[in-house]
PDB file of C-alpha atoms in Angstrom:
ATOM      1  CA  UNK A  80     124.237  79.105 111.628  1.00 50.00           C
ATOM      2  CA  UNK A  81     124.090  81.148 108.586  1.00 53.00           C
ATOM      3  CA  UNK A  82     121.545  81.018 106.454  1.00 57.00           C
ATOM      4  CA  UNK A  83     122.463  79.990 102.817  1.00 60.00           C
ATOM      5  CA  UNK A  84     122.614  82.600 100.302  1.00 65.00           C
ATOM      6  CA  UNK A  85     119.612  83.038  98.185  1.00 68.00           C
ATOM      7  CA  UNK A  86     120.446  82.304  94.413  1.00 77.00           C
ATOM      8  CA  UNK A  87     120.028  85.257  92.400  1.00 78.00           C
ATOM      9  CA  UNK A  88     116.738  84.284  90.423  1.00 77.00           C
ATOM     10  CA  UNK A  89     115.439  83.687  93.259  1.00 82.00           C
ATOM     11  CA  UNK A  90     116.674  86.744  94.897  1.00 82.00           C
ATOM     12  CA  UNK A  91     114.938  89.008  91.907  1.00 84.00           C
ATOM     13  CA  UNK A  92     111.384  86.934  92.526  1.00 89.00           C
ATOM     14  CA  UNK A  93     111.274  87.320  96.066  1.00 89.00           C
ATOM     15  CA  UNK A  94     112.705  91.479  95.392  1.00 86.00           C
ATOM     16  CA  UNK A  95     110.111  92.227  92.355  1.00 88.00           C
ATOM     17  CA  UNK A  96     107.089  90.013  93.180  1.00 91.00           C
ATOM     18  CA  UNK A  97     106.577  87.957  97.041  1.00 92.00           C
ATOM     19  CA  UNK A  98     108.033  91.475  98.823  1.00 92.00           C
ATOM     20  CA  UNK A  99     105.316  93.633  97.066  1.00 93.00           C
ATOM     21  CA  UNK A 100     102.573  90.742  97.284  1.00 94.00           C
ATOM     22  CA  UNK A 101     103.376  89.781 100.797  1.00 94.00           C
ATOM     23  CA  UNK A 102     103.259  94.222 101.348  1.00 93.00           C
ATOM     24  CA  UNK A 103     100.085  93.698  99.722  1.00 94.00           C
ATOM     25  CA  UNK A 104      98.437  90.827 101.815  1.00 94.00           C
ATOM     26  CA  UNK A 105      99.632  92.151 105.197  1.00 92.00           C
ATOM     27  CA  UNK A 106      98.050  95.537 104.278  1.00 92.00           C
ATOM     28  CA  UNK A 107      94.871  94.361 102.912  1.00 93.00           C
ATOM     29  CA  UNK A 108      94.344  91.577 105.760  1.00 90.00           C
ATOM     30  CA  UNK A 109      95.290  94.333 108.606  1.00 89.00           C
ATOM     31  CA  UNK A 110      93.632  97.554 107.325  1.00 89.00           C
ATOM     32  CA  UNK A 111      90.063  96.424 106.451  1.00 92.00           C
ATOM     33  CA  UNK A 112      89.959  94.610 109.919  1.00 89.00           C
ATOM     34  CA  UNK A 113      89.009  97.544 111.898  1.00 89.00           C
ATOM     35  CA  UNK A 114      86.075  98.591 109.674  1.00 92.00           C
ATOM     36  CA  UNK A 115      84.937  95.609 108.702  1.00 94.00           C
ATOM     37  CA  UNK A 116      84.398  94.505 111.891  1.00 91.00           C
ATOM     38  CA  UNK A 117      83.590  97.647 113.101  1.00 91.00           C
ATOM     39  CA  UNK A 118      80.645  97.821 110.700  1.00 93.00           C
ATOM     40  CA  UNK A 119      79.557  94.173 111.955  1.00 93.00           C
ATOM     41  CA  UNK A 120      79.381  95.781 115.438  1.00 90.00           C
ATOM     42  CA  UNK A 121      77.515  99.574 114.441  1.00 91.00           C
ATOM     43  CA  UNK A 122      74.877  98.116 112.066  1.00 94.00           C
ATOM     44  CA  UNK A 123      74.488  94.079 113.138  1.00 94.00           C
ATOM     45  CA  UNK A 124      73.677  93.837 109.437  1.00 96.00           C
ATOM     46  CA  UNK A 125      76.124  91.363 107.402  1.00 97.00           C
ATOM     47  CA  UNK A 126      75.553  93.070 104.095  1.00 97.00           C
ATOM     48  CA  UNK A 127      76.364  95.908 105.432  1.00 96.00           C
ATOM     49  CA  UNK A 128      79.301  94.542 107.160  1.00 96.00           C
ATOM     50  CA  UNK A 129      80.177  93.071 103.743  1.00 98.00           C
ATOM     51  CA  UNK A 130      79.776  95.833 101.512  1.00 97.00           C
ATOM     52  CA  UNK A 131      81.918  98.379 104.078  1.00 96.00           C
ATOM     53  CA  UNK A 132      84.696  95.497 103.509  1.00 96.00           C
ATOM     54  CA  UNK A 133      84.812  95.060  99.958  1.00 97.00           C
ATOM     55  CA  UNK A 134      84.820  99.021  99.698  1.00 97.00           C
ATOM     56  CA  UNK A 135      87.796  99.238 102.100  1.00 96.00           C
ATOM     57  CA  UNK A 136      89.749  95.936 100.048  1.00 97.00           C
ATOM     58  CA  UNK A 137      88.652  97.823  96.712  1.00 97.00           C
ATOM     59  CA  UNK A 138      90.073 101.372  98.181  1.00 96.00           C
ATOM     60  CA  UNK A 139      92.949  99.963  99.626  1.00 96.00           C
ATOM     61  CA  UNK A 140      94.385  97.522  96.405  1.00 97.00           C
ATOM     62  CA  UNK A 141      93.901 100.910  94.510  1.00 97.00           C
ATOM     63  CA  UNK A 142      96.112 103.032  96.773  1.00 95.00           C
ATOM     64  CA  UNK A 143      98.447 100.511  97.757  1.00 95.00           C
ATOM     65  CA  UNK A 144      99.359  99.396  94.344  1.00 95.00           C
ATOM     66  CA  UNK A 145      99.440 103.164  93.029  1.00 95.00           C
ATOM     67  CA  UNK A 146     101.533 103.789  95.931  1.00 94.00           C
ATOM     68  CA  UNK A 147     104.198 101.201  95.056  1.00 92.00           C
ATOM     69  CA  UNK A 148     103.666 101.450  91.265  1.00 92.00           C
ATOM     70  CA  UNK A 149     105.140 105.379  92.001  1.00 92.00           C
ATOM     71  CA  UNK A 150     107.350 105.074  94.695  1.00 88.00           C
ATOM     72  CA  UNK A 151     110.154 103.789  92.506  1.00 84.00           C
ATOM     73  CA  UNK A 152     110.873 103.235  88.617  1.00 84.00           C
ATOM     74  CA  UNK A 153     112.959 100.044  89.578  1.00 80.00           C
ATOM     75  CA  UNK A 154     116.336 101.481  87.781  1.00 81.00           C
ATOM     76  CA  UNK A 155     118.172 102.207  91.040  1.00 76.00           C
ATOM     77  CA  UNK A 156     116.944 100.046  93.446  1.00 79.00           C
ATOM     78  CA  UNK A 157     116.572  96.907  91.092  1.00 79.00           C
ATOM     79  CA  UNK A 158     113.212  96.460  91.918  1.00 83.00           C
ATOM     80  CA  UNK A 159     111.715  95.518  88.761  1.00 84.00           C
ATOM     81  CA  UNK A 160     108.954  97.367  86.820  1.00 89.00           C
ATOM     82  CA  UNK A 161     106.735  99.724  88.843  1.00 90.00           C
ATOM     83  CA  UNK A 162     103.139  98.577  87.287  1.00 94.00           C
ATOM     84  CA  UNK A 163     103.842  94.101  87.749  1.00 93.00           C
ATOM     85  CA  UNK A 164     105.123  95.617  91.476  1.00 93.00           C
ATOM     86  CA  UNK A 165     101.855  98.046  91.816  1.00 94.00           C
ATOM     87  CA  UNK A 166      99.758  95.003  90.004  1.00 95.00           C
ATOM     88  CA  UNK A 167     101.393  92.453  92.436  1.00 95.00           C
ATOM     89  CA  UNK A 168     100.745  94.662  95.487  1.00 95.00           C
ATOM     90  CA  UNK A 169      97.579  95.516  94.434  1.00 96.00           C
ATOM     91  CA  UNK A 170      95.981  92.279  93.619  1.00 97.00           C
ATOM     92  CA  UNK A 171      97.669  91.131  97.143  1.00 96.00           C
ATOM     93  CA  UNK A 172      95.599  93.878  99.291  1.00 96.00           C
ATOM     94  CA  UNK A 173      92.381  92.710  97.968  1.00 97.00           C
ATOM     95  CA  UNK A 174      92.837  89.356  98.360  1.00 96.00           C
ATOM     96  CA  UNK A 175      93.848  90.136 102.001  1.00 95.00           C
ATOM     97  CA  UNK A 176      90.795  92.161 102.372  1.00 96.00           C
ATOM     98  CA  UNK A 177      88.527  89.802 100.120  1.00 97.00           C
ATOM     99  CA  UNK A 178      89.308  86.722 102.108  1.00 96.00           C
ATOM    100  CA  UNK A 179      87.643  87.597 105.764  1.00 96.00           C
ATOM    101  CA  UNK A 180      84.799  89.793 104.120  1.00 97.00           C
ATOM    102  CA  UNK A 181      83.619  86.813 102.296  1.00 98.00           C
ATOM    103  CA  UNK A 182      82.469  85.156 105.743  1.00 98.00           C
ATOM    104  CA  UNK A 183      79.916  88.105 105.643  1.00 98.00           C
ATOM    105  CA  UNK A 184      77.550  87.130 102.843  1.00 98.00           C
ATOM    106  CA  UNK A 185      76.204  84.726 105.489  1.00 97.00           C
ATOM    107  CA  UNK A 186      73.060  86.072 106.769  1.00 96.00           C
ATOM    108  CA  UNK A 187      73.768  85.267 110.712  1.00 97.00           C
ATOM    109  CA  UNK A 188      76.082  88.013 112.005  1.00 96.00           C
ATOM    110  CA  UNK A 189      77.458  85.315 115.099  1.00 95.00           C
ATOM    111  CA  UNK A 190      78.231  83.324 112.381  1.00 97.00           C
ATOM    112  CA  UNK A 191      79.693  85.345 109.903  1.00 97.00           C
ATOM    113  CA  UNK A 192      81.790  86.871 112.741  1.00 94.00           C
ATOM    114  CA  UNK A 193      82.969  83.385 114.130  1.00 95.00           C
ATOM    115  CA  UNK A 194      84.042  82.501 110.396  1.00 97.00           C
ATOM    116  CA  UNK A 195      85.738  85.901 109.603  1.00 95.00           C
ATOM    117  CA  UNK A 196      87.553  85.384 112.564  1.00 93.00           C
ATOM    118  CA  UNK A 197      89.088  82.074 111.926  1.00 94.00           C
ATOM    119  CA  UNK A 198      89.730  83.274 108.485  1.00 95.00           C
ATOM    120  CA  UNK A 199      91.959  86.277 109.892  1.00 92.00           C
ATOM    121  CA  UNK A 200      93.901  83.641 112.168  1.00 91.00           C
ATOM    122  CA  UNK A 201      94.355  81.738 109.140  1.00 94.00           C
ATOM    123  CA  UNK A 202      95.248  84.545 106.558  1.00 93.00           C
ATOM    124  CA  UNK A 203      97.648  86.396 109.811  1.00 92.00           C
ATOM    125  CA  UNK A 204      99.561  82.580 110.155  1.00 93.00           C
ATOM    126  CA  UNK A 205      99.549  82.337 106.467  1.00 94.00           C
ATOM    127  CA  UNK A 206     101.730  85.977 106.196  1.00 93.00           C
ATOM    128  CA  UNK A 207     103.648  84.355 109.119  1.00 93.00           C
ATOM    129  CA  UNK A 208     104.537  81.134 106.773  1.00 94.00           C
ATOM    130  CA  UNK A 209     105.534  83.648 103.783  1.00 93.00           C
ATOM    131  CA  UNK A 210     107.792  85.781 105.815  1.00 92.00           C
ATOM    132  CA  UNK A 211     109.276  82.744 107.209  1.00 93.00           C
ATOM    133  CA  UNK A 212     109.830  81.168 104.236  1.00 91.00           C
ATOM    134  CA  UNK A 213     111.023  84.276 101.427  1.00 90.00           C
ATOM    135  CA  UNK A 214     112.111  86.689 104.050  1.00 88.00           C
ATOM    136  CA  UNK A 215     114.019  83.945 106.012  1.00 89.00           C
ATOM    137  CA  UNK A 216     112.816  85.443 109.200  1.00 90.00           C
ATOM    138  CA  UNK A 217     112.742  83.276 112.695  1.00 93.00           C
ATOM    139  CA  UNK A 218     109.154  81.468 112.547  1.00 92.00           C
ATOM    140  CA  UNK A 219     108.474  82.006 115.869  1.00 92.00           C
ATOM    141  CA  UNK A 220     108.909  85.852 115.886  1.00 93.00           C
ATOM    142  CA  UNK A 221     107.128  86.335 113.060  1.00 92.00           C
ATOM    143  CA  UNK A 222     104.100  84.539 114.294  1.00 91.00           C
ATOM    144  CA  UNK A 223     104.088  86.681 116.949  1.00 93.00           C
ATOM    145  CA  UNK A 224     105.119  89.984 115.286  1.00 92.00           C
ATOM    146  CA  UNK A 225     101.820  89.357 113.218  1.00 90.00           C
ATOM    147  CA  UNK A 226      99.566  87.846 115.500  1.00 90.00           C
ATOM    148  CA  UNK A 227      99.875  90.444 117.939  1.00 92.00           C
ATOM    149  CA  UNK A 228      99.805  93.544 115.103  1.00 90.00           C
ATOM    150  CA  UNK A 229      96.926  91.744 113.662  1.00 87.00           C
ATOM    151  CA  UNK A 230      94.997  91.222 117.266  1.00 88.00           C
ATOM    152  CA  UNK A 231      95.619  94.681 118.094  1.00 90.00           C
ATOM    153  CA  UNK A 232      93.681  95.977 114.611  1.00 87.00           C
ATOM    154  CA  UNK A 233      91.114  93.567 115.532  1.00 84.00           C
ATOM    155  CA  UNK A 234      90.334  94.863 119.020  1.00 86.00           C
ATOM    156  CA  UNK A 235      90.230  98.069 117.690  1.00 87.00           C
ATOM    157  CA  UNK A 236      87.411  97.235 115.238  1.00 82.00           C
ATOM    158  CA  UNK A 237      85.795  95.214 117.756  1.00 83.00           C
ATOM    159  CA  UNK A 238      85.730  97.945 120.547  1.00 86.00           C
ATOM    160  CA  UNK A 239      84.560 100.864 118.037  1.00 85.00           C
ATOM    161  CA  UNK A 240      81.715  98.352 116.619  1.00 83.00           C
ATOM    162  CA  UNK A 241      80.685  98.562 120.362  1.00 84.00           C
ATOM    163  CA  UNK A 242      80.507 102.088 120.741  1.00 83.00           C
ATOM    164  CA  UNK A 243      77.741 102.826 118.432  1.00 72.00           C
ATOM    165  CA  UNK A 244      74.194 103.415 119.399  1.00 68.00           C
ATOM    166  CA  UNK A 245      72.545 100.102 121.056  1.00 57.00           C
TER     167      UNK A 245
END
């Protein structure tokens, strides 16, 4: 069964604002996991493990919506304007970073790591839901397309954490 075909306004919001947000949240929820939680690991110092995470979320919505504000003036492709994609992308990757730092202003590292955690479960399901729903992709390979890229990000900043001095 064929999906049905997306109406065109709708076509243009998903094109010229959920692609580039959903671009932005995957990015900024997958690329500060590794040194976020690598910090938590090195230093066993939540601020520390905060403040490494808001700088990657800050760095990251800065080059991410640069990158897709220039990549493409919107004329050919249809797009839409560069700076509300590069804004939309932009605000997306540090709200994807933001979200599992957060857990981190909590002074107990176990517990900032247990909550950080389920936040990442929740914010990796949550890109599985948008894909799903705007993309039309199958639900159940998306959840697992993310999970697992997600997981494997998180081991990584888990195992380096670990191979610090301690």
């Amino acid at each position: 069964m064929k999906p049905s075909p997306v109406p065109e306004h709708e076509h243009r919001i998903v094109l010229q604002v959920v692609q580039p947000g959903l671009l932005g949240l995957m990015d900024g929820s997958v690329s500060t996991l590794a040194p976020l939680f690598a910090a938590a690991g090195l230093t066993g110092n939540p601020h520390s493990a905060f403040l490494v995470g808001m700088a990657a979320a800050l760095g990251a919505a800065l080059s991410m919506g640069l990158a897709e504000a220039l990549s493409d003036d919107g004329k050919l492709s249809g797009r839409g304007h560069p700076m509300l994609r590069g804004s939309v992308t932009g605000i997306g990757t540090f709200l994807g970073g933001t979200f599992h730092t957060l857990p981190f202003l909590i002074s107990h590292l176990g517990l900032a790591l247990g909550l950080a955690s389920t936040v990442v479960v929740l914010e990796l399901l949550a890109i599985a839901w948008i894909r799903y729903r705007y993309m039309r992709s199958p639900l159940g390979a998306t959840v697992v397309q993310v999970l697992v890229g997600g997981g494997l990000v998180f081991l990584v900043g888990l195992t380096l954490g670990r191979l610090g001095p301690g």
